[in-house]
C-alpha cells in the first residue's frame, strides 16, 4: 500500500432529493474549496429517504462534471458493472477522460466500479439480478474486457485511467483488487484494515502483481476524527465523505479539509 502519498479528500455528492442546479452549484463550490475528488453513485433510485424522490443518472452527470470542472478528479463511487456492456463502459470512460483534459494536461476521470447490489435498480430497469457470486464473476470478466478495450480505442485514453474497486469480500472482491485496482475502497473499520490488506497482499502474490502502490480508501460520513486518525494510521490515504443535499453543510467539508491539510503538514 502507498503510504508516502498525501492524504486526499473525496466528496460523494448523493444524486438524490436535489435538483440538478443544486448539484452543479455544489460541484463548483467543492472544487473551489479544494476538494481533491468528486464522486457520485451509479443507481436509478434514491438509497435513503423517499424512495420515489428526485434522482439522477450517474454517467451522464460525470460527463457534465468533466466539462464543468478544471482541476478536481472525479468518478462514480461506484459504477455498477451489471448495467452496461463492459466495452461500452470502457469507451464511455475514455470519452469522459478526454472531455476532462484541460490544456495539455491529462484527463481526471477515475473508474470506480463494483458488482452491484441494489435489487430495485435491476428489477425496474430489466437487468438480471443473479447472485452475489454471479455478479462478482461478471465483474471479473468485465474488467478484463474493459482493460482490453482501452488498449485498442482510438484515440486512446489520455492516461492510464485509475481503477477503484469497492468492497471487502475476501474470496472474490479482494482478488480483483489485487489483480486490477489502483485504489481499494471500503467501509472497513480501523481494527480490520490490517487483515484485509494482508488478504490483498496474499492474492497479489498469486496474481504476480505488485500492489505496493495501492491507495487505500475509506469513508468518513458519520465518523469522527478519532476514527479517521486510526484509519490513517492503518494506511488509508484517500478519505471519502458522503454528502447529502439539498441543505449541503459545507462546514463539514471544510473541517475535513483542515484535517487533511494538517495530516499533510500544511
PDB file of C-alpha atoms in Angstrom:
ATOM      1  CA  UNK A   1       0.000   0.000   0.000  1.00  0.00           C
ATOM      2  CA  UNK A   2       1.111   3.526  -0.758  1.00  0.00           C
ATOM      3  CA  UNK A   3       1.981   5.401   2.432  1.00  0.00           C
ATOM      4  CA  UNK A   4       4.066   8.284   1.078  1.00  0.00           C
ATOM      5  CA  UNK A   5       1.226   9.824  -0.926  1.00  0.00           C
ATOM      6  CA  UNK A   6      -0.559  12.863   0.516  1.00  0.00           C
ATOM      7  CA  UNK A   7      -3.927  12.446   2.154  1.00  0.00           C
ATOM      8  CA  UNK A   8      -6.730  13.279  -0.275  1.00  0.00           C
ATOM      9  CA  UNK A   9     -10.361  14.092   0.400  1.00  0.00           C
ATOM     10  CA  UNK A  10     -13.151  12.934  -1.873  1.00  0.00           C
ATOM     11  CA  UNK A  11     -16.738  14.113  -1.527  1.00  0.00           C
ATOM     12  CA  UNK A  12     -19.562  11.898  -2.790  1.00  0.00           C
ATOM     13  CA  UNK A  13     -22.475  14.043  -3.871  1.00  0.00           C
ATOM     14  CA  UNK A  14     -25.517  11.832  -3.464  1.00  0.00           C
ATOM     15  CA  UNK A  15     -27.619  12.452  -6.611  1.00  0.00           C
ATOM     16  CA  UNK A  16     -30.908  12.135  -4.753  1.00  0.00           C
ATOM     17  CA  UNK A  17     -33.510  14.555  -3.354  1.00  0.00           C
ATOM     18  CA  UNK A  18     -31.882  17.546  -5.083  1.00  0.00           C
ATOM     19  CA  UNK A  19     -32.319  19.442  -8.341  1.00  0.00           C
ATOM     20  CA  UNK A  20     -29.545  19.362 -10.907  1.00  0.00           C
ATOM     21  CA  UNK A  21     -28.768  23.086 -10.498  1.00  0.00           C
ATOM     22  CA  UNK A  22     -28.122  22.359  -6.825  1.00  0.00           C
ATOM     23  CA  UNK A  23     -25.688  19.612  -7.784  1.00  0.00           C
ATOM     24  CA  UNK A  24     -23.998  21.861 -10.343  1.00  0.00           C
ATOM     25  CA  UNK A  25     -23.529  24.639  -7.794  1.00  0.00           C
ATOM     26  CA  UNK A  26     -22.198  22.196  -5.189  1.00  0.00           C
ATOM     27  CA  UNK A  27     -19.635  20.856  -7.669  1.00  0.00           C
ATOM     28  CA  UNK A  28     -18.333  24.386  -8.314  1.00  0.00           C
ATOM     29  CA  UNK A  29     -18.144  25.233  -4.639  1.00  0.00           C
ATOM     30  CA  UNK A  30     -16.424  21.986  -3.640  1.00  0.00           C
ATOM     31  CA  UNK A  31     -13.797  22.370  -6.338  1.00  0.00           C
ATOM     32  CA  UNK A  32     -13.184  25.955  -5.250  1.00  0.00           C
ATOM     33  CA  UNK A  33     -12.837  24.804  -1.635  1.00  0.00           C
ATOM     34  CA  UNK A  34     -10.007  22.454  -2.608  1.00  0.00           C
ATOM     35  CA  UNK A  35     -11.620  19.021  -2.520  1.00  0.00           C
ATOM     36  CA  UNK A  36      -9.414  16.509  -4.355  1.00  0.00           C
ATOM     37  CA  UNK A  37     -12.027  14.175  -5.859  1.00  0.00           C
ATOM     38  CA  UNK A  38     -15.756  14.405  -6.513  1.00  0.00           C
ATOM     39  CA  UNK A  39     -17.856  11.250  -6.623  1.00  0.00           C
ATOM     40  CA  UNK A  40     -21.459  10.393  -7.311  1.00  0.00           C
ATOM     41  CA  UNK A  41     -23.020   6.911  -7.370  1.00  0.00           C
ATOM     42  CA  UNK A  42     -24.485   4.642 -10.030  1.00  0.00           C
ATOM     43  CA  UNK A  43     -28.108   3.983  -9.104  1.00  0.00           C
ATOM     44  CA  UNK A  44     -31.510   4.817 -10.573  1.00  0.00           C
ATOM     45  CA  UNK A  45     -33.476   5.467  -7.390  1.00  0.00           C
ATOM     46  CA  UNK A  46     -32.773   7.075  -4.011  1.00  0.00           C
ATOM     47  CA  UNK A  47     -30.983   4.897  -1.485  1.00  0.00           C
ATOM     48  CA  UNK A  48     -32.441   6.705   1.524  1.00  0.00           C
ATOM     49  CA  UNK A  49     -35.356   8.976   2.292  1.00  0.00           C
ATOM     50  CA  UNK A  50     -38.352   8.995  -0.025  1.00  0.00           C
ATOM     51  CA  UNK A  51     -37.842   6.050  -2.403  1.00  0.00           C
ATOM     52  CA  UNK A  52     -39.758   7.953  -5.081  1.00  0.00           C
ATOM     53  CA  UNK A  53     -37.792  11.167  -4.563  1.00  0.00           C
ATOM     54  CA  UNK A  54     -35.713  13.107  -7.071  1.00  0.00           C
ATOM     55  CA  UNK A  55     -32.811  11.166  -8.551  1.00  0.00           C
ATOM     56  CA  UNK A  56     -30.386  11.478 -11.487  1.00  0.00           C
ATOM     57  CA  UNK A  57     -28.359   9.014 -13.562  1.00  0.00           C
ATOM     58  CA  UNK A  58     -24.647   8.937 -12.813  1.00  0.00           C
ATOM     59  CA  UNK A  59     -22.629   8.536 -16.032  1.00  0.00           C
ATOM     60  CA  UNK A  60     -24.264  11.405 -17.913  1.00  0.00           C
ATOM     61  CA  UNK A  61     -23.682  13.538 -14.828  1.00  0.00           C
ATOM     62  CA  UNK A  62     -19.983  12.634 -14.818  1.00  0.00           C
ATOM     63  CA  UNK A  63     -19.639  13.799 -18.418  1.00  0.00           C
ATOM     64  CA  UNK A  64     -21.105  17.150 -17.359  1.00  0.00           C
ATOM     65  CA  UNK A  65     -18.660  17.357 -14.451  1.00  0.00           C
ATOM     66  CA  UNK A  66     -15.791  16.629 -16.849  1.00  0.00           C
ATOM     67  CA  UNK A  67     -16.623  19.763 -18.783  1.00  0.00           C
ATOM     68  CA  UNK A  68     -17.617  21.893 -15.802  1.00  0.00           C
ATOM     69  CA  UNK A  69     -14.558  21.350 -13.624  1.00  0.00           C
ATOM     70  CA  UNK A  70     -10.935  22.356 -14.145  1.00  0.00           C
ATOM     71  CA  UNK A  71      -8.807  20.640 -11.503  1.00  0.00           C
ATOM     72  CA  UNK A  72     -10.653  18.083  -9.418  1.00  0.00           C
ATOM     73  CA  UNK A  73     -10.600  14.358 -10.206  1.00  0.00           C
ATOM     74  CA  UNK A  74     -13.976  12.646 -10.326  1.00  0.00           C
ATOM     75  CA  UNK A  75     -15.823   9.383 -10.830  1.00  0.00           C
ATOM     76  CA  UNK A  76     -18.552   7.110  -9.544  1.00  0.00           C
ATOM     77  CA  UNK A  77     -18.358   5.525  -6.125  1.00  0.00           C
ATOM     78  CA  UNK A  78     -19.044   3.139  -7.699  1.00  0.00           C
ATOM     79  CA  UNK A  79     -20.190   2.194 -11.199  1.00  0.00           C
ATOM     80  CA  UNK A  80     -22.350  -0.942 -11.399  1.00  0.00           C
ATOM     81  CA  UNK A  81     -20.828  -3.400 -13.842  1.00  0.00           C
ATOM     82  CA  UNK A  82     -24.222  -5.033 -14.450  1.00  0.00           C
ATOM     83  CA  UNK A  83     -25.912  -2.052 -16.071  1.00  0.00           C
ATOM     84  CA  UNK A  84     -23.767  -1.598 -19.192  1.00  0.00           C
ATOM     85  CA  UNK A  85     -21.761  -3.705 -21.598  1.00  0.00           C
ATOM     86  CA  UNK A  86     -18.100  -3.676 -20.397  1.00  0.00           C
ATOM     87  CA  UNK A  87     -16.745  -2.489 -23.742  1.00  0.00           C
ATOM     88  CA  UNK A  88     -19.249   0.357 -23.668  1.00  0.00           C
ATOM     89  CA  UNK A  89     -18.115   1.222 -20.129  1.00  0.00           C
ATOM     90  CA  UNK A  90     -14.531   1.393 -21.384  1.00  0.00           C
ATOM     91  CA  UNK A  91     -15.496   3.684 -24.255  1.00  0.00           C
ATOM     92  CA  UNK A  92     -17.582   5.928 -22.004  1.00  0.00           C
ATOM     93  CA  UNK A  93     -14.715   6.175 -19.517  1.00  0.00           C
ATOM     94  CA  UNK A  94     -12.223   7.003 -22.282  1.00  0.00           C
ATOM     95  CA  UNK A  95     -14.524   9.686 -23.691  1.00  0.00           C
ATOM     96  CA  UNK A  96     -15.095  11.305 -20.288  1.00  0.00           C
ATOM     97  CA  UNK A  97     -11.351  11.119 -19.684  1.00  0.00           C
ATOM     98  CA  UNK A  98     -10.785  13.195 -22.839  1.00  0.00           C
ATOM     99  CA  UNK A  99     -13.575  15.652 -22.028  1.00  0.00           C
ATOM    100  CA  UNK A 100     -11.955  16.323 -18.647  1.00  0.00           C
ATOM    101  CA  UNK A 101      -8.471  17.050 -20.029  1.00  0.00           C
ATOM    102  CA  UNK A 102      -7.723  20.762 -19.879  1.00  0.00           C
ATOM    103  CA  UNK A 103      -4.967  22.286 -21.989  1.00  0.00           C
ATOM    104  CA  UNK A 104      -2.034  19.928 -22.293  1.00  0.00           C
ATOM    105  CA  UNK A 105      -2.886  18.068 -19.105  1.00  0.00           C
ATOM    106  CA  UNK A 106      -4.237  14.520 -18.806  1.00  0.00           C
ATOM    107  CA  UNK A 107      -7.801  13.575 -18.028  1.00  0.00           C
ATOM    108  CA  UNK A 108      -9.054  13.432 -14.469  1.00  0.00           C
ATOM    109  CA  UNK A 109     -11.527  10.556 -14.563  1.00  0.00           C
ATOM    110  CA  UNK A 110     -11.315   7.710 -12.015  1.00  0.00           C
ATOM    111  CA  UNK A 111     -13.021   4.456 -12.999  1.00  0.00           C
ATOM    112  CA  UNK A 112     -14.660   3.346  -9.769  1.00  0.00           C
ATOM    113  CA  UNK A 113     -16.502   0.063 -10.184  1.00  0.00           C
ATOM    114  CA  UNK A 114     -18.225  -2.759  -8.373  1.00  0.00           C
ATOM    115  CA  UNK A 115     -20.526  -5.710  -8.917  1.00  0.00           C
ATOM    116  CA  UNK A 116     -23.839  -4.085  -7.923  1.00  0.00           C
ATOM    117  CA  UNK A 117     -26.246  -4.798  -5.080  1.00  0.00           C
ATOM    118  CA  UNK A 118     -29.390  -2.615  -5.217  1.00  0.00           C
ATOM    119  CA  UNK A 119     -32.107  -5.028  -6.329  1.00  0.00           C
ATOM    120  CA  UNK A 120     -34.660  -2.359  -7.227  1.00  0.00           C
ATOM    121  CA  UNK A 121     -32.357  -0.992  -9.931  1.00  0.00           C
ATOM    122  CA  UNK A 122     -32.178  -4.434 -11.510  1.00  0.00           C
ATOM    123  CA  UNK A 123     -35.866  -5.204 -11.273  1.00  0.00           C
ATOM    124  CA  UNK A 124     -37.226  -1.913 -12.605  1.00  0.00           C
ATOM    125  CA  UNK A 125     -34.654  -1.497 -15.384  1.00  0.00           C
ATOM    126  CA  UNK A 126     -34.817  -5.093 -16.568  1.00  0.00           C
ATOM    127  CA  UNK A 127     -31.418  -6.438 -15.556  1.00  0.00           C
ATOM    128  CA  UNK A 128     -30.880  -9.956 -14.226  1.00  0.00           C
ATOM    129  CA  UNK A 129     -30.102  -9.708 -10.519  1.00  0.00           C
ATOM    130  CA  UNK A 130     -28.424 -13.093 -10.196  1.00  0.00           C
ATOM    131  CA  UNK A 131     -26.447 -13.779  -7.034  1.00  0.00           C
ATOM    132  CA  UNK A 132     -23.587 -12.066  -5.245  1.00  0.00           C
ATOM    133  CA  UNK A 133     -21.254 -14.668  -6.729  1.00  0.00           C
ATOM    134  CA  UNK A 134     -22.557 -14.371 -10.280  1.00  0.00           C
ATOM    135  CA  UNK A 135     -22.347 -10.584 -10.191  1.00  0.00           C
ATOM    136  CA  UNK A 136     -18.748 -10.760  -8.980  1.00  0.00           C
ATOM    137  CA  UNK A 137     -17.918 -13.258 -11.729  1.00  0.00           C
ATOM    138  CA  UNK A 138     -19.418 -10.834 -14.242  1.00  0.00           C
ATOM    139  CA  UNK A 139     -17.281  -8.035 -12.796  1.00  0.00           C
ATOM    140  CA  UNK A 140     -14.143 -10.163 -13.156  1.00  0.00           C
ATOM    141  CA  UNK A 141     -14.928 -10.847 -16.806  1.00  0.00           C
ATOM    142  CA  UNK A 142     -15.938  -7.230 -17.382  1.00  0.00           C
ATOM    143  CA  UNK A 143     -12.705  -5.777 -16.036  1.00  0.00           C
ATOM    144  CA  UNK A 144     -10.695  -7.916 -18.449  1.00  0.00           C
ATOM    145  CA  UNK A 145     -12.761  -6.621 -21.358  1.00  0.00           C
ATOM    146  CA  UNK A 146     -12.519  -3.015 -20.165  1.00  0.00           C
ATOM    147  CA  UNK A 147      -8.741  -3.086 -19.945  1.00  0.00           C
ATOM    148  CA  UNK A 148      -8.514  -4.818 -23.336  1.00  0.00           C
ATOM    149  CA  UNK A 149     -10.803  -2.221 -24.926  1.00  0.00           C
ATOM    150  CA  UNK A 150      -8.748   0.661 -23.509  1.00  0.00           C
ATOM    151  CA  UNK A 151      -5.734  -0.791 -25.322  1.00  0.00           C
ATOM    152  CA  UNK A 152      -7.382  -0.555 -28.771  1.00  0.00           C
ATOM    153  CA  UNK A 153      -9.527   2.590 -28.621  1.00  0.00           C
ATOM    154  CA  UNK A 154      -8.626   5.418 -30.981  1.00  0.00           C
ATOM    155  CA  UNK A 155      -7.834   7.827 -29.544  1.00  0.00           C
ATOM    156  CA  UNK A 156      -6.518   6.003 -26.512  1.00  0.00           C
ATOM    157  CA  UNK A 157      -7.170   7.373 -23.001  1.00  0.00           C
ATOM    158  CA  UNK A 158      -5.059  10.377 -22.066  1.00  0.00           C
ATOM    159  CA  UNK A 159      -3.541   8.431 -19.172  1.00  0.00           C
ATOM    160  CA  UNK A 160      -3.738   5.033 -17.509  1.00  0.00           C
ATOM    161  CA  UNK A 161      -7.214   5.552 -16.078  1.00  0.00           C
ATOM    162  CA  UNK A 162      -7.066   4.699 -12.364  1.00  0.00           C
ATOM    163  CA  UNK A 163      -9.308   1.812 -11.359  1.00  0.00           C
ATOM    164  CA  UNK A 164     -11.044   1.985  -7.997  1.00  0.00           C
ATOM    165  CA  UNK A 165     -12.723  -1.206  -6.775  1.00  0.00           C
ATOM    166  CA  UNK A 166     -15.129  -1.107  -3.866  1.00  0.00           C
ATOM    167  CA  UNK A 167     -15.831  -3.962  -1.467  1.00  0.00           C
ATOM    168  CA  UNK A 168     -14.156  -6.193   1.084  1.00  0.00           C
ATOM    169  CA  UNK A 169     -15.120  -9.791   0.291  1.00  0.00           C
ATOM    170  CA  UNK A 170     -12.021 -11.892   0.671  1.00  0.00           C
ATOM    171  CA  UNK A 171     -12.602 -14.703  -1.837  1.00  0.00           C
ATOM    172  CA  UNK A 172     -13.501 -12.709  -4.949  1.00  0.00           C
ATOM    173  CA  UNK A 173     -13.555  -8.925  -4.445  1.00  0.00           C
ATOM    174  CA  UNK A 174     -10.139  -8.576  -2.873  1.00  0.00           C
ATOM    175  CA  UNK A 175      -8.636 -10.841  -5.506  1.00  0.00           C
ATOM    176  CA  UNK A 176      -9.998  -8.444  -8.137  1.00  0.00           C
ATOM    177  CA  UNK A 177      -8.450  -5.595  -6.155  1.00  0.00           C
ATOM    178  CA  UNK A 178      -5.099  -7.387  -6.232  1.00  0.00           C
ATOM    179  CA  UNK A 179      -5.449  -8.068  -9.955  1.00  0.00           C
ATOM    180  CA  UNK A 180      -6.730  -4.721 -11.228  1.00  0.00           C
ATOM    181  CA  UNK A 181      -7.090  -1.888  -8.720  1.00  0.00           C
ATOM    182  CA  UNK A 182      -5.097   1.274  -8.213  1.00  0.00           C
ATOM    183  CA  UNK A 183      -7.425   2.265  -5.366  1.00  0.00           C
ATOM    184  CA  UNK A 184      -9.237  -0.031  -2.929  1.00  0.00           C
ATOM    185  CA  UNK A 185     -12.327   1.470  -1.284  1.00  0.00           C
ATOM    186  CA  UNK A 186     -14.202   0.012   1.670  1.00  0.00           C
ATOM    187  CA  UNK A 187     -16.039   0.812   4.879  1.00  0.00           C
ATOM    188  CA  UNK A 188     -13.785  -1.499   6.905  1.00  0.00           C
ATOM    189  CA  UNK A 189     -13.213  -0.368  10.466  1.00  0.00           C
ATOM    190  CA  UNK A 190      -9.669   0.546  11.541  1.00  0.00           C
ATOM    191  CA  UNK A 191      -9.217  -2.681  13.513  1.00  0.00           C
ATOM    192  CA  UNK A 192      -9.995  -4.729  10.403  1.00  0.00           C
ATOM    193  CA  UNK A 193      -7.725  -2.963   7.922  1.00  0.00           C
ATOM    194  CA  UNK A 194      -4.528  -4.896   8.567  1.00  0.00           C
ATOM    195  CA  UNK A 195      -6.222  -8.243   7.969  1.00  0.00           C
ATOM    196  CA  UNK A 196      -7.871  -7.094   4.729  1.00  0.00           C
ATOM    197  CA  UNK A 197      -4.606  -5.655   3.447  1.00  0.00           C
ATOM    198  CA  UNK A 198      -2.874  -8.928   4.247  1.00  0.00           C
ATOM    199  CA  UNK A 199      -5.522 -10.750   2.193  1.00  0.00           C
ATOM    200  CA  UNK A 200      -4.910  -8.373  -0.724  1.00  0.00           C
ATOM    201  CA  UNK A 201      -1.173  -8.948  -0.469  1.00  0.00           C
ATOM    202  CA  UNK A 202      -1.605 -12.727  -0.487  1.00  0.00           C
ATOM    203  CA  UNK A 203      -3.839 -12.505  -3.557  1.00  0.00           C
ATOM    204  CA  UNK A 204      -1.304 -10.175  -5.195  1.00  0.00           C
ATOM    205  CA  UNK A 205       1.376 -12.827  -4.798  1.00  0.00           C
ATOM    206  CA  UNK A 206      -0.842 -15.341  -6.592  1.00  0.00           C
ATOM    207  CA  UNK A 207      -1.634 -12.783  -9.294  1.00  0.00           C
ATOM    208  CA  UNK A 208       2.062 -11.880  -9.598  1.00  0.00           C
ATOM    209  CA  UNK A 209       1.200  -8.194  -9.316  1.00  0.00           C
ATOM    210  CA  UNK A 210       2.934  -5.533  -7.251  1.00  0.00           C
ATOM    211  CA  UNK A 211       0.380  -3.759  -5.064  1.00  0.00           C
ATOM    212  CA  UNK A 212       2.866  -1.622  -3.154  1.00  0.00           C
ATOM    213  CA  UNK A 213       1.367   1.482  -4.801  1.00  0.00           C
ATOM    214  CA  UNK A 214      -2.246   0.582  -3.956  1.00  0.00           C
ATOM    215  CA  UNK A 215      -4.108   3.545  -2.466  1.00  0.00           C
ATOM    216  CA  UNK A 216      -6.370   2.603   0.441  1.00  0.00           C
ATOM    217  CA  UNK A 217      -9.670   4.493   0.600  1.00  0.00           C
ATOM    218  CA  UNK A 218     -12.314   4.625   3.322  1.00  0.00           C
ATOM    219  CA  UNK A 219     -15.437   6.532   4.365  1.00  0.00           C
ATOM    220  CA  UNK A 220     -15.832   9.458   6.779  1.00  0.00           C
ATOM    221  CA  UNK A 221     -19.595  10.006   6.862  1.00  0.00           C
ATOM    222  CA  UNK A 222     -20.945   9.552  10.408  1.00  0.00           C
ATOM    223  CA  UNK A 223     -17.394   9.081  11.684  1.00  0.00           C
ATOM    224  CA  UNK A 224     -15.209  11.367  13.743  1.00  0.00           C
ATOM    225  CA  UNK A 225     -11.591  12.444  13.853  1.00  0.00           C
ATOM    226  CA  UNK A 226     -10.575   9.619  16.178  1.00  0.00           C
ATOM    227  CA  UNK A 227     -11.709   7.023  13.650  1.00  0.00           C
ATOM    228  CA  UNK A 228     -10.128   8.967  10.776  1.00  0.00           C
ATOM    229  CA  UNK A 229      -6.822   9.116  12.657  1.00  0.00           C
ATOM    230  CA  UNK A 230      -6.955   5.362  13.220  1.00  0.00           C
ATOM    231  CA  UNK A 231      -7.719   4.725   9.552  1.00  0.00           C
ATOM    232  CA  UNK A 232      -4.784   6.951   8.634  1.00  0.00           C
ATOM    233  CA  UNK A 233      -2.503   5.018  10.981  1.00  0.00           C
ATOM    234  CA  UNK A 234      -3.698   1.840   9.272  1.00  0.00           C
ATOM    235  CA  UNK A 235      -2.632   3.099   5.855  1.00  0.00           C
ATOM    236  CA  UNK A 236      -5.698   4.908   4.492  1.00  0.00           C
ATOM    237  CA  UNK A 237      -4.776   7.869   2.310  1.00  0.00           C
ATOM    238  CA  UNK A 238      -7.997   8.622   0.434  1.00  0.00           C
ATOM    239  CA  UNK A 239     -10.938   9.606   2.608  1.00  0.00           C
ATOM    240  CA  UNK A 240     -14.420   9.963   1.153  1.00  0.00           C
ATOM    241  CA  UNK A 241     -17.308  11.882   2.637  1.00  0.00           C
ATOM    242  CA  UNK A 242     -20.899  11.087   1.718  1.00  0.00           C
ATOM    243  CA  UNK A 243     -22.640  14.428   1.210  1.00  0.00           C
ATOM    244  CA  UNK A 244     -26.404  14.874   1.274  1.00  0.00           C
ATOM    245  CA  UNK A 245     -28.479  17.754  -0.065  1.00  0.00           C
ATOM    246  CA  UNK A 246     -30.387  19.855  -0.588  1.00  0.00           C
ATOM    247  CA  UNK A 247     -29.147  21.608   2.552  1.00  0.00           C
ATOM    248  CA  UNK A 248     -25.458  20.952   1.980  1.00  0.00           C
ATOM    249  CA  UNK A 249     -23.359  21.622   5.086  1.00  0.00           C
ATOM    250  CA  UNK A 250     -20.116  22.857   3.553  1.00  0.00           C
ATOM    251  CA  UNK A 251     -18.739  23.494   7.031  1.00  0.00           C
ATOM    252  CA  UNK A 252     -18.375  19.733   7.489  1.00  0.00           C
ATOM    253  CA  UNK A 253     -16.322  19.554   4.302  1.00  0.00           C
ATOM    254  CA  UNK A 254     -14.127  22.447   5.439  1.00  0.00           C
ATOM    255  CA  UNK A 255     -13.462  20.686   8.720  1.00  0.00           C
ATOM    256  CA  UNK A 256     -12.224  17.601   6.916  1.00  0.00           C
ATOM    257  CA  UNK A 257     -10.166  19.720   4.516  1.00  0.00           C
ATOM    258  CA  UNK A 258      -8.463  21.275   7.539  1.00  0.00           C
ATOM    259  CA  UNK A 259      -7.823  17.783   8.933  1.00  0.00           C
ATOM    260  CA  UNK A 260      -6.392  16.685   5.571  1.00  0.00           C
ATOM    261  CA  UNK A 261      -4.085  19.697   5.434  1.00  0.00           C
ATOM    262  CA  UNK A 262      -2.869  19.053   8.963  1.00  0.00           C
ATOM    263  CA  UNK A 263      -2.025  15.452   8.061  1.00  0.00           C
ATOM    264  CA  UNK A 264      -0.113  16.724   5.028  1.00  0.00           C
ATOM    265  CA  UNK A 265       1.868  19.179   7.131  1.00  0.00           C
ATOM    266  CA  UNK A 266       0.021  22.224   5.852  1.00  0.00           C
TER     267      UNK A 266
END
